[in-house]
Tab-separated table of C-alpha atoms and ligand atoms in Angstrom:
chain	number	residue	atom	x	y	z
N	1	MET	CA	-80.574	-71.464	42.157
N	2	VAL	CA	-79.110	-70.830	38.713
N	3	LEU	CA	-81.754	-70.525	36.025
N	4	PRO	CA	-79.936	-69.512	32.855
N	5	HIS	CA	-83.002	-69.796	30.637
N	6	SER	CA	-85.252	-67.606	32.769
N	7	MET	CA	-82.602	-65.096	33.786
N	8	PRO	CA	-84.084	-61.819	32.562
N	9	LEU	CA	-80.773	-60.111	31.802
N	10	VAL	CA	-79.379	-58.620	28.588
N	11	PRO	CA	-76.482	-58.223	28.119
N	12	LEU	CA	-75.461	-61.399	29.902
N	13	PRO	CA	-73.325	-60.599	32.969
N	14	LEU	CA	-69.836	-61.979	33.518
N	15	SER	CA	-71.216	-64.213	36.242
N	16	ALA	CA	-74.708	-64.349	37.631
N	17	SER	CA	-77.062	-66.504	39.586
N	18	VAL	CA	-80.681	-65.421	39.673
N	19	GLY	CA	-83.337	-67.107	41.792
N	20	ASP	CA	-87.129	-67.224	41.931
N	21	ASP	CA	-87.455	-65.508	45.326
N	22	ARG	CA	-88.130	-61.791	45.346
N	23	MET	CA	-87.292	-58.836	47.503
N	24	PRO	CA	-90.632	-56.977	47.702
N	25	ILE	CA	-90.554	-53.405	46.441
N	26	GLY	CA	-92.784	-50.998	48.347
N	27	ASP	CA	-92.742	-47.823	50.394
N	28	ALA	CA	-90.669	-49.395	53.191
N	29	VAL	CA	-87.657	-49.824	50.922
N	30	ARG	CA	-85.154	-46.984	50.908
N	31	VAL	CA	-82.457	-46.198	48.428
N	32	THR	CA	-79.199	-45.108	50.029
N	33	GLY	CA	-76.027	-43.670	48.591
N	34	ASP	CA	-75.065	-40.237	47.356
N	35	SER	CA	-74.359	-41.046	43.699
N	36	PRO	CA	-76.556	-39.439	41.018
N	37	VAL	CA	-77.430	-43.036	40.130
N	38	ALA	CA	-79.704	-43.115	43.215
N	39	ALA	CA	-82.097	-40.587	41.682
N	40	GLN	CA	-81.901	-42.336	38.291
N	41	LEU	CA	-82.729	-45.677	39.912
N	42	ILE	CA	-85.629	-44.217	41.898
N	43	ALA	CA	-87.009	-42.657	38.714
N	44	GLY	CA	-86.537	-45.921	36.797
N	45	ILE	CA	-88.360	-47.973	39.437
N	46	ALA	CA	-91.159	-45.370	39.581
N	47	ARG	CA	-91.597	-45.358	35.792
N	48	ARG	CA	-91.837	-49.112	35.705
N	49	SER	CA	-93.881	-49.865	38.835
N	50	GLY	CA	-95.484	-46.596	39.878
N	51	ILE	CA	-93.712	-46.963	43.255
N	52	ARG	CA	-91.468	-44.035	44.192
N	53	LEU	CA	-88.940	-45.182	46.786
N	54	PRO	CA	-87.570	-42.657	49.264
N	55	HIS	CA	-83.933	-41.676	49.015
N	56	ALA	CA	-82.029	-41.642	52.314
N	57	THR	CA	-78.591	-40.123	52.006
N	58	ASP	CA	-78.070	-40.972	55.677
N	59	HIS	CA	-77.313	-44.713	55.703
N	60	SER	CA	-78.481	-45.107	59.300
N	61	ALA	CA	-81.955	-43.955	58.257
N	62	ALA	CA	-82.523	-47.285	56.518
N	63	THR	CA	-85.582	-49.081	57.826
N	64	GLU	CA	-86.967	-52.429	56.684
N	65	SER	CA	-84.835	-52.955	53.664
N	66	THR	CA	-82.575	-50.942	51.466
N	67	ILE	CA	-81.134	-50.720	48.018
N	68	SER	CA	-77.711	-49.353	48.785
N	69	LEU	CA	-75.324	-47.905	46.259
N	70	ARG	CA	-71.636	-47.310	46.731
N	71	ILE	CA	-68.359	-47.198	44.890
N	72	ASP	CA	-65.410	-49.367	45.822
N	73	ARG	CA	-62.496	-49.661	43.432
N	74	ASP	CA	-61.285	-52.770	45.243
N	75	VAL	CA	-64.517	-54.606	44.492
N	76	ALA	CA	-64.919	-53.915	40.776
N	77	GLY	CA	-62.967	-52.417	37.879
N	78	PRO	CA	-63.919	-49.605	35.477
N	79	GLU	CA	-67.568	-49.903	34.408
N	80	GLY	CA	-67.881	-53.069	36.512
N	81	TYR	CA	-70.102	-53.751	39.509
N	82	GLU	CA	-71.204	-56.351	41.998
N	83	LEU	CA	-74.864	-56.679	42.745
N	84	THR	CA	-76.670	-58.719	45.367
N	85	VAL	CA	-80.383	-58.958	45.998
N	86	GLY	CA	-81.645	-60.817	49.065
N	87	GLU	CA	-83.541	-59.248	51.932
N	88	SER	CA	-81.879	-56.029	50.866
N	89	ALA	CA	-80.061	-55.117	47.707
N	90	GLU	CA	-76.628	-53.662	47.193
N	91	ILE	CA	-74.794	-52.417	44.143
N	92	VAL	CA	-71.083	-51.750	44.457
N	93	GLY	CA	-69.663	-50.017	41.408
N	94	GLY	CA	-66.003	-49.892	40.459
N	95	ASP	CA	-66.795	-46.315	39.418
N	96	GLU	CA	-69.859	-44.179	38.692
N	97	ALA	CA	-70.346	-45.917	35.349
N	98	GLY	CA	-70.254	-49.306	37.055
N	99	LEU	CA	-72.882	-48.144	39.519
N	100	PHE	CA	-75.027	-46.927	36.612
N	101	TYR	CA	-74.731	-50.314	34.857
N	102	GLY	CA	-75.529	-52.136	38.085
N	103	ALA	CA	-78.691	-50.033	38.317
N	104	GLN	CA	-79.658	-50.996	34.739
N	105	THR	CA	-79.270	-54.654	35.703
N	106	LEU	CA	-81.353	-54.098	38.834
N	107	LEU	CA	-84.129	-52.565	36.711
N	108	GLN	CA	-84.179	-55.758	34.627
N	109	LEU	CA	-84.557	-57.802	37.829
N	110	LEU	CA	-87.609	-55.747	38.823
N	111	ARG	CA	-90.613	-57.862	37.881
N	112	GLU	CA	-94.320	-57.773	38.572
N	113	GLY	CA	-95.657	-60.978	40.096
N	114	ASP	CA	-98.887	-62.126	41.737
N	115	ALA	CA	-97.681	-60.607	45.026
N	116	GLY	CA	-96.804	-57.249	43.464
N	117	TRP	CA	-93.502	-55.771	42.450
N	118	GLY	CA	-90.219	-57.320	43.518
N	119	LEU	CA	-86.572	-57.740	42.674
N	120	LEU	CA	-85.470	-61.269	41.791
N	121	HIS	CA	-82.856	-62.542	44.216
N	122	ALA	CA	-79.471	-62.452	42.538
N	123	ARG	CA	-75.700	-62.468	42.941
N	124	ILE	CA	-73.984	-60.837	40.023
N	125	SER	CA	-70.434	-59.873	39.289
N	126	ASP	CA	-70.076	-57.970	36.054
N	127	ALA	CA	-67.687	-56.060	33.803
N	128	PRO	CA	-67.640	-55.333	30.077
N	129	ARG	CA	-65.746	-57.278	27.432
N	130	PHE	CA	-65.157	-54.220	25.186
N	131	ALA	CA	-64.526	-50.674	26.387
N	132	ARG	CA	-66.186	-49.330	23.287
N	133	ARG	CA	-69.864	-50.241	22.810
N	134	GLY	CA	-71.518	-48.009	20.275
N	135	VAL	CA	-74.686	-47.229	18.419
N	136	MET	CA	-75.059	-44.745	15.587
N	137	LEU	CA	-78.034	-42.640	14.623
N	138	ASP	CA	-78.213	-41.053	11.153
N	139	VAL	CA	-79.940	-37.712	11.725
N	140	ALA	CA	-79.037	-36.502	8.218
N	141	ARG	CA	-81.225	-38.672	5.931
N	142	HIS	CA	-84.058	-38.012	8.372
N	143	PHE	CA	-83.870	-35.582	11.247
N	144	PHE	CA	-84.789	-36.512	14.815
N	145	SER	CA	-85.611	-33.962	17.487
N	146	VAL	CA	-83.599	-33.476	20.683
N	147	ALA	CA	-86.352	-35.214	22.684
N	148	GLU	CA	-86.230	-38.192	20.319
N	149	VAL	CA	-82.458	-38.438	20.572
N	150	LEU	CA	-82.661	-38.289	24.376
N	151	LYS	CA	-85.163	-41.162	24.327
N	152	PHE	CA	-82.790	-43.114	22.073
N	153	ILE	CA	-79.970	-42.478	24.576
N	154	ASP	CA	-82.130	-43.684	27.470
N	155	ALA	CA	-83.026	-46.901	25.673
N	156	THR	CA	-79.526	-47.727	24.455
N	157	SER	CA	-77.628	-46.758	27.621
N	158	ALA	CA	-79.994	-49.135	29.474
N	159	LEU	CA	-78.380	-51.899	27.374
N	160	LYS	CA	-74.955	-50.660	28.538
N	161	PHE	CA	-73.954	-48.958	25.287
N	162	ASN	CA	-71.473	-46.202	26.076
N	163	HIS	CA	-70.881	-44.413	22.747
N	164	LEU	CA	-73.424	-42.602	20.587
N	165	HIS	CA	-72.172	-41.730	17.113
N	166	LEU	CA	-74.300	-39.033	15.479
N	167	HIS	CA	-74.083	-38.963	11.681
N	168	LEU	CA	-74.708	-35.217	11.489
N	169	THR	CA	-74.242	-34.428	7.815
N	170	ASP	CA	-74.883	-36.069	4.486
N	171	ASP	CA	-76.008	-35.276	0.958
N	172	GLN	CA	-79.559	-34.646	2.161
N	173	GLY	CA	-78.900	-32.171	4.975
N	174	TRP	CA	-76.528	-30.456	7.400
N	175	ARG	CA	-77.807	-30.850	10.983
N	176	ILE	CA	-75.466	-28.957	13.327
N	177	ARG	CA	-75.037	-25.221	13.721
N	178	ILE	CA	-71.535	-24.007	12.786
N	179	ASP	CA	-71.183	-20.319	13.708
N	180	SER	CA	-68.350	-19.594	11.290
N	181	TRP	CA	-70.297	-21.071	8.317
N	182	PRO	CA	-73.866	-20.066	9.188
N	183	ARG	CA	-75.446	-20.780	5.812
N	184	LEU	CA	-74.969	-24.533	6.413
N	185	THR	CA	-77.937	-24.625	8.763
N	186	GLU	CA	-79.715	-21.574	7.307
N	187	LEU	CA	-79.871	-23.035	3.791
N	188	ALA	CA	-78.897	-26.709	3.850
N	189	SER	CA	-80.819	-28.183	6.793
N	190	GLN	CA	-84.470	-27.907	5.859
N	191	THR	CA	-85.053	-31.004	3.754
N	192	ALA	CA	-84.585	-34.749	4.168
N	193	VAL	CA	-84.988	-37.949	2.139
N	194	GLY	CA	-88.220	-37.985	0.145
N	195	GLY	CA	-88.674	-34.239	0.643
N	196	ASP	CA	-89.528	-34.821	4.304
N	197	ARG	CA	-89.015	-32.053	6.835
N	198	GLY	CA	-85.405	-31.496	7.920
N	199	GLY	CA	-84.036	-29.601	10.895
N	200	TYR	CA	-80.838	-28.992	12.784
N	201	TYR	CA	-79.418	-28.793	16.290
N	202	SER	CA	-78.467	-25.417	17.710
N	203	LYS	CA	-75.350	-25.508	19.852
N	204	ASP	CA	-77.524	-25.487	22.972
N	205	ASP	CA	-79.542	-28.397	21.577
N	206	TYR	CA	-76.353	-30.301	20.935
N	207	ARG	CA	-75.004	-29.543	24.423
N	208	ARG	CA	-78.238	-30.929	25.889
N	209	ILE	CA	-77.720	-34.169	23.974
N	210	VAL	CA	-74.085	-34.417	25.094
N	211	GLU	CA	-75.022	-33.696	28.710
N	212	HIS	CA	-77.921	-36.171	28.777
N	213	ALA	CA	-75.624	-38.817	27.306
N	214	ALA	CA	-72.864	-38.032	29.834
N	215	GLU	CA	-75.308	-38.461	32.711
N	216	ARG	CA	-75.824	-41.977	31.325
N	217	HIS	CA	-72.085	-42.579	30.831
N	218	MET	CA	-72.314	-42.268	27.084
N	219	ILE	CA	-69.805	-40.369	24.941
N	220	VAL	CA	-71.146	-38.589	21.853
N	221	ILE	CA	-69.057	-38.863	18.674
N	222	PRO	CA	-69.988	-36.250	16.082
N	223	GLU	CA	-69.495	-37.212	12.441
N	224	ILE	CA	-69.064	-34.779	9.585
N	225	ASP	CA	-68.982	-36.965	6.514
N	226	LEU	CA	-66.177	-35.899	4.109
N	227	PRO	CA	-65.046	-35.637	1.341
N	228	GLY	CA	-68.103	-37.388	-0.177
N	229	HIS	CA	-71.677	-37.303	1.135
N	230	THR	CA	-71.350	-33.524	0.899
N	231	HIS	CA	-74.022	-32.446	-1.589
N	232	ALA	CA	-75.824	-30.361	1.071
N	233	ILE	CA	-72.732	-28.204	1.655
N	234	GLY	CA	-73.069	-27.028	-1.953
N	235	ILE	CA	-76.501	-25.542	-1.260
N	236	ALA	CA	-74.938	-23.237	1.304
N	237	TYR	CA	-71.419	-22.749	-0.108
N	238	PRO	CA	-71.308	-23.853	-3.773
N	239	GLU	CA	-67.641	-22.910	-4.052
N	240	LEU	CA	-66.693	-25.753	-1.679
N	241	VAL	CA	-68.051	-28.673	-3.725
N	242	GLU	CA	-67.650	-30.273	-7.138
N	243	SER	CA	-70.570	-30.853	-9.494
N	244	PRO	CA	-72.274	-34.224	-8.962
N	245	VAL	CA	-70.531	-37.221	-10.548
N	246	LEU	CA	-73.164	-39.691	-11.670
N	247	ASN	CA	-72.146	-43.340	-11.646
N	248	ASP	CA	-74.048	-46.094	-13.502
N	249	SER	CA	-75.359	-47.731	-10.355
N	250	LEU	CA	-76.649	-44.382	-9.040
N	251	ILE	CA	-78.470	-43.754	-12.317
N	252	ALA	CA	-80.000	-47.248	-12.407
N	253	GLU	CA	-80.995	-47.248	-8.710
N	254	SER	CA	-82.495	-43.758	-8.941
N	255	ALA	CA	-84.605	-44.863	-11.908
N	256	ARG	CA	-85.765	-48.002	-10.078
N	257	LEU	CA	-86.694	-46.001	-6.950
N	258	GLU	CA	-88.117	-43.117	-8.998
N	259	GLN	CA	-85.753	-40.718	-7.236
N	260	THR	CA	-84.465	-37.626	-9.026
N	261	LEU	CA	-80.723	-37.354	-9.645
N	262	PRO	CA	-78.621	-34.818	-7.712
N	263	VAL	CA	-78.347	-31.326	-9.220
N	264	LYS	CA	-75.694	-28.950	-7.914
N	265	GLY	CA	-77.105	-26.258	-5.647
N	266	GLU	CA	-80.514	-27.915	-5.261
N	267	PRO	CA	-81.615	-30.042	-2.306
N	268	TYR	CA	-81.080	-33.756	-2.930
N	269	VAL	CA	-83.850	-35.957	-1.532
N	270	GLY	CA	-82.960	-39.345	-3.022
N	271	TRP	CA	-80.571	-41.734	-1.290
N	272	GLY	CA	-78.077	-42.578	-4.004
N	273	VAL	CA	-74.437	-42.392	-2.923
N	274	GLY	CA	-71.041	-41.604	-4.334
N	275	HIS	CA	-71.864	-38.493	-6.383
N	276	SER	CA	-70.593	-35.641	-4.220
N	277	SER	CA	-67.176	-34.359	-3.203
N	278	VAL	CA	-65.705	-31.273	-1.649
N	279	ARG	CA	-62.992	-29.571	-3.736
N	280	ILE	CA	-59.758	-31.234	-2.773
N	281	HIS	CA	-57.336	-28.689	-4.299
N	282	GLU	CA	-58.882	-25.504	-2.880
N	283	GLU	CA	-57.305	-24.174	0.340
N	284	ARG	CA	-60.690	-22.789	1.351
N	285	THR	CA	-61.920	-26.394	1.738
N	286	TYR	CA	-59.352	-26.904	4.502
N	287	ASP	CA	-60.294	-23.594	6.167
N	288	PHE	CA	-63.816	-24.991	6.212
N	289	VAL	CA	-62.790	-28.374	7.639
N	290	ARG	CA	-60.611	-26.663	10.260
N	291	ASP	CA	-63.449	-24.371	11.389
N	292	VAL	CA	-66.014	-27.160	11.538
N	293	VAL	CA	-63.672	-29.478	13.438
N	294	ARG	CA	-62.721	-26.700	15.881
N	295	GLU	CA	-66.349	-25.830	16.638
N	296	LEU	CA	-67.276	-29.501	17.018
N	297	ALA	CA	-64.276	-30.091	19.286
N	298	GLU	CA	-65.506	-27.252	21.505
N	299	LEU	CA	-68.857	-29.050	21.844
N	300	THR	CA	-67.311	-32.454	22.430
N	301	PRO	CA	-65.944	-33.512	25.832
N	302	GLY	CA	-65.279	-37.001	24.433
N	303	PRO	CA	-62.016	-37.817	22.662
N	304	TYR	CA	-63.295	-38.488	19.115
N	305	ILE	CA	-64.315	-36.649	15.973
N	306	HIS	CA	-65.486	-38.751	13.026
N	307	ILE	CA	-64.639	-37.419	9.563
N	308	GLY	CA	-66.547	-39.991	7.504
N	309	GLY	CA	-64.614	-41.026	4.403
N	310	ASP	CA	-67.048	-43.634	3.041
N	311	GLU	CA	-68.214	-44.064	-0.537
N	312	SER	CA	-66.294	-41.180	-2.121
N	313	LEU	CA	-66.808	-42.843	-5.480
N	314	GLY	CA	-66.482	-39.673	-7.527
N	315	THR	CA	-63.247	-38.504	-5.897
N	316	PRO	CA	-60.058	-39.692	-7.671
N	317	GLN	CA	-58.050	-41.962	-5.344
N	318	ALA	CA	-55.010	-39.661	-5.147
N	319	ASP	CA	-57.257	-36.728	-4.253
N	320	PHE	CA	-59.083	-38.804	-1.680
N	321	ASP	CA	-55.810	-39.857	-0.065
N	322	LEU	CA	-54.539	-36.271	0.046
N	323	PHE	CA	-57.786	-35.075	1.568
N	324	VAL	CA	-58.075	-37.678	4.328
N	325	GLU	CA	-54.413	-37.276	5.266
N	326	ARG	CA	-55.023	-33.561	5.775
N	327	ALA	CA	-58.418	-34.003	7.454
N	328	THR	CA	-57.131	-36.534	9.996
N	329	ALA	CA	-54.211	-34.183	10.776
N	330	ILE	CA	-56.671	-31.328	11.331
N	331	VAL	CA	-58.555	-33.416	13.905
N	332	ILE	CA	-55.294	-34.144	15.735
N	333	GLU	CA	-54.438	-30.415	15.714
N	334	ALA	CA	-57.821	-29.770	17.345
N	335	GLY	CA	-56.819	-32.122	20.169
N	336	LYS	CA	-59.095	-35.010	19.212
N	337	ILE	CA	-58.665	-38.546	17.900
N	338	PRO	CA	-59.929	-38.963	14.323
N	339	VAL	CA	-62.358	-41.766	13.546
N	340	ALA	CA	-63.091	-42.686	9.929
N	341	TRP	CA	-64.875	-45.326	7.856
N	342	HIS	CA	-62.491	-48.049	6.694
N	343	GLU	CA	-61.949	-46.661	3.154
N	344	VAL	CA	-59.758	-43.965	4.733
N	345	GLY	CA	-57.207	-46.708	5.463
N	346	ALA	CA	-56.332	-46.681	1.742
N	347	ALA	CA	-54.323	-43.487	2.283
N	348	ALA	CA	-50.711	-44.108	3.307
N	349	GLY	CA	-50.323	-41.031	5.495
N	350	ILE	CA	-53.434	-40.883	7.682
N	351	ALA	CA	-52.706	-39.372	11.081
N	352	GLU	CA	-51.179	-41.850	13.484
N	353	GLY	CA	-53.702	-43.223	15.943
N	354	THR	CA	-56.717	-42.721	13.677
N	355	VAL	CA	-59.447	-45.186	14.598
N	356	GLY	CA	-61.022	-47.065	11.694
N	357	GLN	CA	-64.624	-48.166	11.529
N	358	TYR	CA	-65.009	-51.354	9.492
N	359	TRP	CA	-68.360	-51.561	7.735
N	360	GLY	CA	-67.592	-54.300	5.201
N	361	LYS	CA	-69.096	-57.733	5.483
N	362	THR	CA	-68.178	-60.565	7.860
N	363	THR	CA	-66.383	-62.072	4.855
N	364	PRO	CA	-64.422	-59.025	3.676
N	365	GLU	CA	-64.669	-58.088	0.006
N	366	GLY	CA	-62.191	-56.311	-2.297
N	367	THR	CA	-59.677	-54.151	-0.450
N	368	HIS	CA	-61.763	-53.623	2.711
N	369	ALA	CA	-59.675	-55.833	4.985
N	370	GLU	CA	-56.394	-54.230	3.865
N	371	GLU	CA	-57.799	-50.752	4.343
N	372	ALA	CA	-58.968	-51.640	7.844
N	373	ALA	CA	-55.630	-53.227	8.764
N	374	HIS	CA	-53.795	-50.045	7.779
N	375	PHE	CA	-55.318	-48.168	10.748
N	376	VAL	CA	-53.679	-50.710	13.054
N	377	GLU	CA	-50.332	-50.385	11.235
N	378	ARG	CA	-50.567	-46.628	11.852
N	379	GLY	CA	-50.965	-47.141	15.598
N	380	GLY	CA	-54.736	-46.853	15.563
N	381	ALA	CA	-57.430	-49.367	16.314
N	382	LEU	CA	-60.692	-50.682	14.865
N	383	ILE	CA	-64.374	-50.521	15.611
N	384	MET	CA	-66.348	-53.341	14.027
N	385	SER	CA	-69.648	-52.550	12.304
N	386	ALA	CA	-69.873	-55.466	9.889
N	387	ALA	CA	-72.806	-54.447	7.709
N	388	ASP	CA	-74.329	-57.899	7.144
N	389	VAL	CA	-74.809	-58.431	10.893
N	390	ALA	CA	-74.464	-55.140	12.790
N	391	TYR	CA	-76.304	-52.703	10.496
N	392	LEU	CA	-79.598	-51.968	12.211
N	393	ASP	CA	-81.165	-50.603	9.024
N	394	MET	CA	-81.151	-53.903	7.151
N	395	LYS	CA	-84.564	-55.566	6.898
N	396	TYR	CA	-85.401	-58.375	9.359
N	397	SER	CA	-87.025	-60.277	6.502
N	398	ASP	CA	-87.547	-59.602	2.799
N	399	ASP	CA	-91.077	-58.373	3.413
N	400	PHE	CA	-90.318	-56.146	6.424
N	401	PRO	CA	-91.781	-52.705	5.586
N	402	LEU	CA	-88.748	-50.686	6.739
N	403	GLY	CA	-85.065	-50.893	5.933
N	404	LEU	CA	-82.763	-51.797	3.059
N	405	THR	CA	-81.239	-55.098	1.943
N	406	TRP	CA	-77.963	-54.228	0.178
N	407	ALA	CA	-75.862	-55.856	2.925
N	408	GLY	CA	-78.304	-58.690	3.551
N	409	VAL	CA	-81.471	-59.568	5.414
N	410	VAL	CA	-80.622	-59.547	9.122
N	411	ASP	CA	-82.964	-61.414	11.427
N	412	VAL	CA	-82.325	-61.268	15.175
N	413	ARG	CA	-80.384	-64.513	15.171
N	414	THR	CA	-78.082	-63.269	12.397
N	415	ALA	CA	-77.557	-60.046	14.347
N	416	TYR	CA	-76.609	-62.112	17.410
N	417	GLU	CA	-74.348	-64.762	15.903
N	418	TRP	CA	-71.152	-63.028	14.890
N	419	GLU	CA	-67.780	-62.552	16.534
N	420	PRO	CA	-66.024	-59.200	16.022
N	421	THR	CA	-62.506	-60.628	16.384
N	422	GLU	CA	-63.039	-63.208	13.637
N	423	VAL	CA	-63.721	-60.879	10.701
N	424	LEU	CA	-60.290	-59.363	10.004
N	425	ASP	CA	-56.767	-60.676	10.204
N	426	VAL	CA	-55.607	-58.279	12.942
N	427	ALA	CA	-54.637	-58.827	16.578
N	428	ASP	CA	-57.653	-59.169	18.886
N	429	SER	CA	-56.266	-56.263	20.912
N	430	ALA	CA	-56.685	-53.969	17.877
N	431	ILE	CA	-60.464	-54.394	18.081
N	432	ILE	CA	-61.620	-51.867	20.662
N	433	GLY	CA	-65.265	-52.664	20.261
N	434	ILE	CA	-68.277	-52.594	18.036
N	435	GLU	CA	-70.840	-50.145	16.810
N	436	ALA	CA	-74.324	-50.822	15.451
N	437	PRO	CA	-75.378	-48.095	12.990
N	438	LEU	CA	-78.929	-47.051	12.201
N	439	TRP	CA	-79.061	-45.351	8.800
N	440	SER	CA	-82.317	-43.503	8.303
N	441	GLU	CA	-83.103	-43.531	4.579
N	442	THR	CA	-86.342	-45.446	5.234
N	443	ALA	CA	-86.841	-44.471	8.899
N	444	ARG	CA	-89.025	-41.368	8.801
N	445	THR	CA	-90.077	-41.312	12.458
N	446	ILE	CA	-88.484	-42.305	15.746
N	447	GLY	CA	-91.021	-45.151	15.855
N	448	ASP	CA	-89.547	-46.438	12.575
N	449	VAL	CA	-86.071	-46.138	14.120
N	450	GLU	CA	-87.183	-48.140	17.151
N	451	GLN	CA	-88.722	-50.878	14.993
N	452	LEU	CA	-85.358	-51.384	13.320
N	453	VAL	CA	-83.184	-50.945	16.423
N	454	PHE	CA	-85.027	-53.065	18.992
N	455	PRO	CA	-84.511	-55.943	19.602
N	456	ARG	CA	-81.394	-56.147	17.372
N	457	ALA	CA	-79.489	-53.543	19.418
N	458	ALA	CA	-79.851	-55.911	22.389
N	459	ALA	CA	-78.006	-58.563	20.370
N	460	GLN	CA	-75.205	-56.100	19.609
N	461	ALA	CA	-75.112	-54.995	23.259
N	462	GLU	CA	-74.481	-58.587	24.325
N	463	ILE	CA	-71.728	-59.030	21.740
N	464	ALA	CA	-70.078	-55.853	23.021
N	465	TRP	CA	-70.490	-56.469	26.757
N	466	SER	CA	-70.624	-60.191	27.526
N	467	PRO	CA	-67.808	-62.755	27.614
N	468	HIS	CA	-68.113	-64.602	24.322
N	469	THR	CA	-67.090	-67.944	25.785
N	470	ALA	CA	-69.747	-68.017	28.547
N	471	PRO	CA	-72.029	-71.093	28.430
N	472	GLU	CA	-75.130	-68.875	28.215
N	473	ARG	CA	-73.758	-66.868	25.287
N	474	THR	CA	-75.971	-68.867	22.946
N	475	TRP	CA	-78.864	-67.968	20.709
N	476	GLU	CA	-81.251	-70.179	22.725
N	477	SER	CA	-80.338	-68.441	25.968
N	478	PHE	CA	-80.369	-64.982	24.403
N	479	ARG	CA	-83.773	-65.385	22.808
N	480	SER	CA	-85.351	-66.395	26.123
N	481	ARG	CA	-83.598	-63.562	27.987
N	482	VAL	CA	-84.309	-60.795	25.458
N	483	ALA	CA	-87.961	-61.886	25.537
N	484	THR	CA	-88.171	-60.547	29.091
N	485	LEU	CA	-87.296	-57.013	27.971
N	486	ALA	CA	-90.711	-56.570	26.314
N	487	PRO	CA	-92.443	-55.125	29.388
N	488	LEU	CA	-89.494	-52.777	30.045
N	489	TRP	CA	-89.603	-51.506	26.468
N	490	GLU	CA	-93.372	-51.124	26.656
N	491	THR	CA	-93.088	-49.029	29.814
N	492	ALA	CA	-90.537	-46.849	28.003
N	493	GLN	CA	-92.936	-46.596	25.019
N	494	ILE	CA	-90.356	-48.065	22.673
N	495	ASP	CA	-91.982	-49.296	19.484
N	496	PHE	CA	-89.870	-52.471	19.275
N	497	HIS	CA	-90.349	-55.140	16.625
N	498	ARG	CA	-92.011	-58.237	18.064
N	499	ALA	CA	-89.854	-60.547	15.947
N	500	GLU	CA	-91.357	-64.039	15.679
N	501	GLU	CA	-88.005	-65.573	16.627
N	502	ILE	CA	-88.431	-64.345	20.215
N	503	PRO	CA	-90.873	-65.883	22.760
N	504	TRP	CA	-91.921	-62.475	24.154
N	505	THR	CA	-93.153	-62.341	27.760
N	506	ASP	CA	-95.634	-59.888	29.243
N	507	ARG	CA	-94.360	-59.549	32.830
D	1	ACM	C1	-71.638	-46.628	5.111
D	1	ACM	O1	-72.530	-47.466	5.331
D	1	ACM	N1	-71.661	-45.934	3.980
D	1	ACM	C2	-70.590	-46.357	6.056
């Protein structure tokens, strides 16, 4: 039986039928298969139900019923899987990632009923729409511990996100150890917005994050924001940065928020933007960028390094262009693909293949669309993070206690109802995916982060993963399906926002 409005799955699969009958989950069920996903699935079922299923690597050891896992490239493509639940359950992944995603779907089918725990009967065939499905966490405005980042990875990879962009540096703090420039973390990491406690990741910390993400098929993209958003660098190495350039809007906003203005060489704990710049005409700046990029590349198995490039309001345009042309070339020399915010597309000579991240609105303003299109003209591609729909730090409503409103007020429905290929005038094939950023000016704790991220990240996950023409790709279907994630998020102790738009369920 097909029950689209009670199907408890987000993101929506490519094709799925889910019934009311259940495969009981108890001690007599064995998990078979030698993928690492078997242990992850057993742990996931145990966390949710308290039932720890035995793992039988020997298929013949299966008794009453099994959940069997295997890989078959003829059955599914990259990241895809087929899943059936009847008397037994089987997940066939096109690869390890596909098996992992099949397991995440299976965990959503695990429900508690009057007769105990069971898996809803289902036949699912699934594969992602976009290869690139990202979330971003700003650990610079507020710092989050390794354990908190790992929890964030668990929760977002369960929604089939496969890229985690870490915004590691900003005016308020430098959060990653760089051995060749040690004062960055010694002197410029200890504060955060509002004078809150800062922090930084040692290289071992960072490797733990990368490894944990990789085990969940997530690539980590480190961002060093340049040439603006660099006030903190000046606390450690004053010779690398210019004095703050104060613009009228920064002065007015700082007065309204009662935040002090930036002073060179002193920690900045407000959240005004556009006042800082590295020195564009000093060779030492490029030695610095080269060293930082090299050390980050060594820590990064994934293909990308993000060099920022947003809101360099105090940097003259010609200087900005010169800088980003050199910085993107330095990333290429380090063997990585540069990623940059869309403003970088203003420079004629950015490295070929640079990936742009569009953070303008769904109706582009000013030169944003042109800047974004230039990445495509240079053989690159685009990630869509339209701020008035995909920014997870915008308020849900005017009176929501956390978040900002400069891009708009983004309720769950607004977060859900946008189409990444309809924003810019570029070929659909130039859009490699989307990313939903969480900026942390107002998010002081991981609980604050979770309030802003969930449930809206689920909306972005569906946009990234699910076929946009499917009949169930509607707000009415989504709101009834996302409602069923509440008990999963509660088990995971995720402090999600119980938005009134969603008819939340308890089991
Ligand atoms: C941005 O929101 N400044 C990329």
